[in-house]
mmCIF file of C-alpha atoms in Angstrom:
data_model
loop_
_atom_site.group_PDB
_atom_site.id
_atom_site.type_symbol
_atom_site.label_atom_id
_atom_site.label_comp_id
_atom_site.label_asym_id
_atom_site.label_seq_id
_atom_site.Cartn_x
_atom_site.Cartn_y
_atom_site.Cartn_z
ATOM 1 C CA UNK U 1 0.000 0.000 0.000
ATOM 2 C CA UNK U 2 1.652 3.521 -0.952
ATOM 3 C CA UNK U 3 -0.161 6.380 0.733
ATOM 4 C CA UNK U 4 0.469 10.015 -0.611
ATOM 5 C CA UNK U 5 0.312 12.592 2.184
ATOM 6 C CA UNK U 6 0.130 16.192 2.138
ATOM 7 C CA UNK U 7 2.944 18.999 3.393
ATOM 8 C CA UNK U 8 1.672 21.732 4.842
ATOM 9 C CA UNK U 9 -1.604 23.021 6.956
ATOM 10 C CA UNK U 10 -3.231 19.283 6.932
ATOM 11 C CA UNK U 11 0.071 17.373 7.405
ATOM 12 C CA UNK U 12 -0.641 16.751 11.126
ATOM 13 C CA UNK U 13 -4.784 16.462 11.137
ATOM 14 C CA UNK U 14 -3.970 13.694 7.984
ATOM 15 C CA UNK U 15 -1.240 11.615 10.328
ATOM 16 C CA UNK U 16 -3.694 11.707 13.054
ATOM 17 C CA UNK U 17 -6.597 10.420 10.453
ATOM 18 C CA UNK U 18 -3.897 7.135 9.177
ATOM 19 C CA UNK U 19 -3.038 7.182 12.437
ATOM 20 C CA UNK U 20 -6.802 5.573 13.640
ATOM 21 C CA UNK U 21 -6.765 3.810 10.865
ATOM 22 C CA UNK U 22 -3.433 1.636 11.915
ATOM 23 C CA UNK U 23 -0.937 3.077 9.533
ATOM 24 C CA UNK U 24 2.534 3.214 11.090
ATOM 25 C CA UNK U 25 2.715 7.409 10.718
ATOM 26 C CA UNK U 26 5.912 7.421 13.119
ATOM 27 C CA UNK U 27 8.116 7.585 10.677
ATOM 28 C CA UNK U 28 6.420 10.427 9.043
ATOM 29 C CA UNK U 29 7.501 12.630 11.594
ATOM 30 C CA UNK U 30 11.742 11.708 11.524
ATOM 31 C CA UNK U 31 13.599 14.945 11.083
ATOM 32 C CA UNK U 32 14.856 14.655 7.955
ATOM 33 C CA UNK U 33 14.449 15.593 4.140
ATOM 34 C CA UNK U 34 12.934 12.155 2.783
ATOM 35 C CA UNK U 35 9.956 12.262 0.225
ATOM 36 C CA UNK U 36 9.637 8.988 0.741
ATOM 37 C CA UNK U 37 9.250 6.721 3.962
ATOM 38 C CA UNK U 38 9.055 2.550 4.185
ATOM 39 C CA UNK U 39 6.657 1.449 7.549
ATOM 40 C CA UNK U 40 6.026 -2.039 8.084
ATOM 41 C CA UNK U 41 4.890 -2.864 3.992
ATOM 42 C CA UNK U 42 3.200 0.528 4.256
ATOM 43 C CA UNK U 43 4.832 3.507 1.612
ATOM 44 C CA UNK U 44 4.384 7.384 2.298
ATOM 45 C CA UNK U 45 4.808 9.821 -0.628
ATOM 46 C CA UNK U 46 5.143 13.177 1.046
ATOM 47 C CA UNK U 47 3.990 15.847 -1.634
ATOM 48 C CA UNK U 48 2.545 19.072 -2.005
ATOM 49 C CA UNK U 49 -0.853 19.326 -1.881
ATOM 50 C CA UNK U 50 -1.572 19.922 -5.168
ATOM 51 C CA UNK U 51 0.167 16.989 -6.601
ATOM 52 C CA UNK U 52 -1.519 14.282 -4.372
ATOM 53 C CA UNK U 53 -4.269 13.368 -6.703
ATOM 54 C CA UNK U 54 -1.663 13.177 -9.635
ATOM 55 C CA UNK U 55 -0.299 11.036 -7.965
ATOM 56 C CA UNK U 56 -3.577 8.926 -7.100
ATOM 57 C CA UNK U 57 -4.999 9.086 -10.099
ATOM 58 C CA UNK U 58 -2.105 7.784 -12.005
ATOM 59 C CA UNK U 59 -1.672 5.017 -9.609
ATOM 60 C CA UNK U 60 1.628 6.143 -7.787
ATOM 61 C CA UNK U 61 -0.322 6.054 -4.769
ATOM 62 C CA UNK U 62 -3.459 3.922 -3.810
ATOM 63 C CA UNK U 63 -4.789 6.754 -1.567
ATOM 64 C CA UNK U 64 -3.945 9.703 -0.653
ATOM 65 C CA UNK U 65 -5.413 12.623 1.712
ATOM 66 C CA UNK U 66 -6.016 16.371 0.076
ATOM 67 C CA UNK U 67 -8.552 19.402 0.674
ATOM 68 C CA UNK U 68 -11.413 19.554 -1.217
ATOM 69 C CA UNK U 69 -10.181 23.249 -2.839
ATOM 70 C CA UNK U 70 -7.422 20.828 -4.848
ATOM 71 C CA UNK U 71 -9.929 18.334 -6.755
ATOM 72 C CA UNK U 72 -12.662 20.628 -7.312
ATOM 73 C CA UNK U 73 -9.859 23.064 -8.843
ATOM 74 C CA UNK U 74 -8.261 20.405 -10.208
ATOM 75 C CA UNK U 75 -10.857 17.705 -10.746
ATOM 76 C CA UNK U 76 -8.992 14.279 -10.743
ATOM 77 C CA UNK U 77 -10.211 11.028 -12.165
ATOM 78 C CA UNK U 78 -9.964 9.455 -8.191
ATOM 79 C CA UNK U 79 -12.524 7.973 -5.808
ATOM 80 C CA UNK U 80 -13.189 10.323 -3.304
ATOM 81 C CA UNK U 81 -13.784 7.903 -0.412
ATOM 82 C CA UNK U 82 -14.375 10.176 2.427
ATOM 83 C CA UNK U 83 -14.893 13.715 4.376
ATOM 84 C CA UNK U 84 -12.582 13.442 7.191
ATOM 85 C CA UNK U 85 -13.651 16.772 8.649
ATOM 86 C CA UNK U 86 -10.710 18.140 9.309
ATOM 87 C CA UNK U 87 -8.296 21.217 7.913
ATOM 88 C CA UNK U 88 -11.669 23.215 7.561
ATOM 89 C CA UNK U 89 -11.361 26.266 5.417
ATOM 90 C CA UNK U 90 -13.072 28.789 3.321
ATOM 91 C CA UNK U 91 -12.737 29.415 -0.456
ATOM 92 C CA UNK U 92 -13.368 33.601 -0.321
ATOM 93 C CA UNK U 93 -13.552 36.330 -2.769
ATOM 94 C CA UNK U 94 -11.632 39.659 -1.158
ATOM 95 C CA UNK U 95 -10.372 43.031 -2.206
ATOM 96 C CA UNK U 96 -8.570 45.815 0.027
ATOM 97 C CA UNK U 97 -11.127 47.767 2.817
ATOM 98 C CA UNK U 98 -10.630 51.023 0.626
ATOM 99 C CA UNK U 99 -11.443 49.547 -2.788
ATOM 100 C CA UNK U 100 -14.219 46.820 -1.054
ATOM 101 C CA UNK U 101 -17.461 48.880 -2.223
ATOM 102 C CA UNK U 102 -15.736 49.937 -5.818
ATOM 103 C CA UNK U 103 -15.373 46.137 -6.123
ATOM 104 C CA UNK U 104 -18.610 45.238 -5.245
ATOM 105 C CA UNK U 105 -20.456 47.572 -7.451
ATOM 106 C CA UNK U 106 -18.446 46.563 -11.201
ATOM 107 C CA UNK U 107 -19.661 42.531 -9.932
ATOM 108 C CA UNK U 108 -23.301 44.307 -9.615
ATOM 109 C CA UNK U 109 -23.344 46.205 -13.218
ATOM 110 C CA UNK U 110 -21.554 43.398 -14.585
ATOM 111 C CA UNK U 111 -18.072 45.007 -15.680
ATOM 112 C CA UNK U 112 -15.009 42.987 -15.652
ATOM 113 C CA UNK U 113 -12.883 42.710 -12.658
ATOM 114 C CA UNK U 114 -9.477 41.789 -12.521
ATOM 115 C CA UNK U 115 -9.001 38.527 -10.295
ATOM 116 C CA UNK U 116 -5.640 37.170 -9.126
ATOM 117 C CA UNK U 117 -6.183 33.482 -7.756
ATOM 118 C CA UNK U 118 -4.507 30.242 -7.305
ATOM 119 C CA UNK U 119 -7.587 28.426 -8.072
ATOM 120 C CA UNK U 120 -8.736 29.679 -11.552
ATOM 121 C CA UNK U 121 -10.922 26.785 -12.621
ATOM 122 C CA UNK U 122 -13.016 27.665 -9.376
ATOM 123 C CA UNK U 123 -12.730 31.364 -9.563
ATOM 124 C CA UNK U 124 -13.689 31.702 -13.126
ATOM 125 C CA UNK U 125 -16.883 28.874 -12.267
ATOM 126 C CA UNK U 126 -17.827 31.649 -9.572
ATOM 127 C CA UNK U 127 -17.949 34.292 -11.621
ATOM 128 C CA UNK U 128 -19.773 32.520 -14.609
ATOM 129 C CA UNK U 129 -22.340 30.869 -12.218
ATOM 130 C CA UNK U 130 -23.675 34.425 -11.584
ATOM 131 C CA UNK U 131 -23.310 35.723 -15.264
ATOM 132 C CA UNK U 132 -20.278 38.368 -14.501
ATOM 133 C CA UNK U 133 -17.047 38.941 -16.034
ATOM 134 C CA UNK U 134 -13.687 38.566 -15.046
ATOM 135 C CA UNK U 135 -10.499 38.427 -16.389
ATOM 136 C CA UNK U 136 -8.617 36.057 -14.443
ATOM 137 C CA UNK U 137 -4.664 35.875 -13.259
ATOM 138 C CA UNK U 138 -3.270 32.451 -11.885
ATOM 139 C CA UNK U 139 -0.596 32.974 -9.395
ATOM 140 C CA UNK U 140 1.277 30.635 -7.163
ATOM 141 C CA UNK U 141 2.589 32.772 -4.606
ATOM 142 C CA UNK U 142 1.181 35.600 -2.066
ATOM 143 C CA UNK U 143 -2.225 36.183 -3.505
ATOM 144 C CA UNK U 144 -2.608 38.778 -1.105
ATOM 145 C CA UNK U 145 -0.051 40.758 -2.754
ATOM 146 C CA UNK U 146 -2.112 41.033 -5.904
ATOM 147 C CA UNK U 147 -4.378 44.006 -5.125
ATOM 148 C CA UNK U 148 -2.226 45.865 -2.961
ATOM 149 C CA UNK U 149 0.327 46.856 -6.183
ATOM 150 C CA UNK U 150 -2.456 47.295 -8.779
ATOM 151 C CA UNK U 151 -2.104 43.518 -10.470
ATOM 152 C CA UNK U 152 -5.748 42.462 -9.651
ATOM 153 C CA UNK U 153 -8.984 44.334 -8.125
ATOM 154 C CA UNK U 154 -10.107 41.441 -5.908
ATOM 155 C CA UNK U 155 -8.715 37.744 -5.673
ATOM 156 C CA UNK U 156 -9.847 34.305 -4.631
ATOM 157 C CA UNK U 157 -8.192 32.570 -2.864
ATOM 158 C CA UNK U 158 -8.860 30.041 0.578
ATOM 159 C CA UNK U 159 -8.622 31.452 4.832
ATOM 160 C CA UNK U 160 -8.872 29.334 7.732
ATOM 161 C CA UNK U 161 -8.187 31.764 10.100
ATOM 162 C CA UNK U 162 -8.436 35.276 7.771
ATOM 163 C CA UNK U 163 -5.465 36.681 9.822
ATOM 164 C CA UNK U 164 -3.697 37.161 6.517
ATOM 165 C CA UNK U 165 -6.871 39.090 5.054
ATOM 166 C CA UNK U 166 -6.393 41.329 7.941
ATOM 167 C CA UNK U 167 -2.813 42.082 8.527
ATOM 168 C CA UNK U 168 -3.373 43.301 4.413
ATOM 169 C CA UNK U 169 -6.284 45.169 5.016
ATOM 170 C CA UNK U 170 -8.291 43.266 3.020
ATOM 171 C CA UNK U 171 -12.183 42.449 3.373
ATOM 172 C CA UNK U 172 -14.354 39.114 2.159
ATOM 173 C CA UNK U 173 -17.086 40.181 -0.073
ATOM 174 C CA UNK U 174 -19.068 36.923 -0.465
ATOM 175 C CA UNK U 175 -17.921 33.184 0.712
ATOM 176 C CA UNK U 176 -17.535 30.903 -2.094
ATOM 177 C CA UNK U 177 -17.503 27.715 -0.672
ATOM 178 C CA UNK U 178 -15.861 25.154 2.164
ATOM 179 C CA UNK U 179 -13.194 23.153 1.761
ATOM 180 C CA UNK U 180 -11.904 20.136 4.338
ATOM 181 C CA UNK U 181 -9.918 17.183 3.765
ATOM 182 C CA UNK U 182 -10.694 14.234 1.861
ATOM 183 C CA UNK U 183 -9.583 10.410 1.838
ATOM 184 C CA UNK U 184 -9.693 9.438 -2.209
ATOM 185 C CA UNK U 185 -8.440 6.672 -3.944
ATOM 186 C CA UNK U 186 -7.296 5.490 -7.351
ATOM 187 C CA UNK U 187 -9.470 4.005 -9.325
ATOM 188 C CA UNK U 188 -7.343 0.742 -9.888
ATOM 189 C CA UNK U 189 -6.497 0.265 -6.581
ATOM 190 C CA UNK U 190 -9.894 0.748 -5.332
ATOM 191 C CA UNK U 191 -11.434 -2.283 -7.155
ATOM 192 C CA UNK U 192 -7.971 -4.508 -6.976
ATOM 193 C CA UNK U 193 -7.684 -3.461 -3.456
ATOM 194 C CA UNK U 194 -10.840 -3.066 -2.237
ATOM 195 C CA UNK U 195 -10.809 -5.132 1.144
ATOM 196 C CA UNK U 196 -7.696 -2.799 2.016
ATOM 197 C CA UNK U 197 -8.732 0.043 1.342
ATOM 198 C CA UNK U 198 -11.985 -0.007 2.368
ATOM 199 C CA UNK U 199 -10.708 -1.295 5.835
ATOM 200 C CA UNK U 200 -8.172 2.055 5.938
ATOM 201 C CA UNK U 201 -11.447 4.070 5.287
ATOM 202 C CA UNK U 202 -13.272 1.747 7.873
ATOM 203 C CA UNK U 203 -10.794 2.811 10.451
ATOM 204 C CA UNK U 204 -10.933 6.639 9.378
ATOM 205 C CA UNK U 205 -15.017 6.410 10.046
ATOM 206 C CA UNK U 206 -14.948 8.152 13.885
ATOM 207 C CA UNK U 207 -14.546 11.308 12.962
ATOM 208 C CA UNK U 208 -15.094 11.478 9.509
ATOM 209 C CA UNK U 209 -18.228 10.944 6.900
ATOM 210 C CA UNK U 210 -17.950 8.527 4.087
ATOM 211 C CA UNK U 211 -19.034 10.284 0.759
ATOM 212 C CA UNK U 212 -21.829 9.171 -1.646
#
């Protein structure tokens, strides 16, 4: 069984989820630099969390753990298995305090506003789904940035917290969605494998809600 598991803000909360489930995460948390970690027949792909269903859906991992914003921005071929309710966030469209109402009233009247975004698939979906315009600029860095030197007028982007909104003065002008960790599969490995993985997802059920 290879696992992928994410760096970053749901590292720990997806540990503790493998964790109930029997996988030996232990070795996840050695202080070194590996990407990849051996466990007792068990194989951990540590990844960003962008390229966890990449590597699920091509079959270089039979599951893998990864926030909801990822597959419906980047919508895998995968199983998605379950909600595990944890690394809750919101997906959020914000501009700075000063420019907030501006903003607000060119998405009224329908002009185009500039959007800078890491999630473009979902931002321009937003926009469409409520017949406005937008002209929209994929980033990968400090979305926050965007507005503040004149690059975008708004941007979309996710908060857990919205301490970063505030410490750049920006404000949320609607709420676009939710966004919590998932437990998906590959396809393959989810019919070849099915008494194994559905006995991971099995031991994953206490705090989390299977999908579907």
């Amino acid at each position: 069984m290879r696992v992928a598991v994410p760096k970053g803000a749901i590292f720990e909360d997806a540990l503790r989820s493998l964790a109930a489930a029997g996988l030996p995460v232990e070795v996840l948390r050695e202080n070194d630099r590996r990407l990849l970690y051996r466990a007792e027949g068990v194989e951990f792909i540590v990844g960003r969390p962008s390229d966890v269903p990449v590597y699920v859906e091509y079959g270089a991992a039979d599951i893998g753990i990864v926030g909801k914003d990822v597959l419906e921005e980047q919508q895998p071929n995968v199983v998605e298995l379950m909600d595990l309710r944890t690394g809750w966030c919101q997906m959020i469209l914000a501009a700075p305090s000063q420019m907030a109402e501006d903003v607000r009233g060119a998405i009224r009247h329908a002009e185009v506003v500039r959007v800078a975004t890491k999630y473009p698939r979902i931002a321009r979906g937003y926009f469409e789904g409520r017949g406005r315009q937008a002209e929209i600029i994929a980033l990968h860095g400090s979305i926050e940035l965007a507005p503040l030197v004149g690059l975008a007028d708004c941007i979309v982007d996710l908060t857990a917290t919205g301490t970063t909104l505030r410490e750049n003065d920006l404000v949320i002008l609607d709420e676009i969605s939710t966004s919590t960790a998932r437990l998906i599969a590959n396809r393959g490995s989810y019919r070849l494998r099915h008494a194994e993985v559905a006995a991971l997802a099995e031991g994953m059920q206490r705090d989390g809600a299977p999908i579907g």
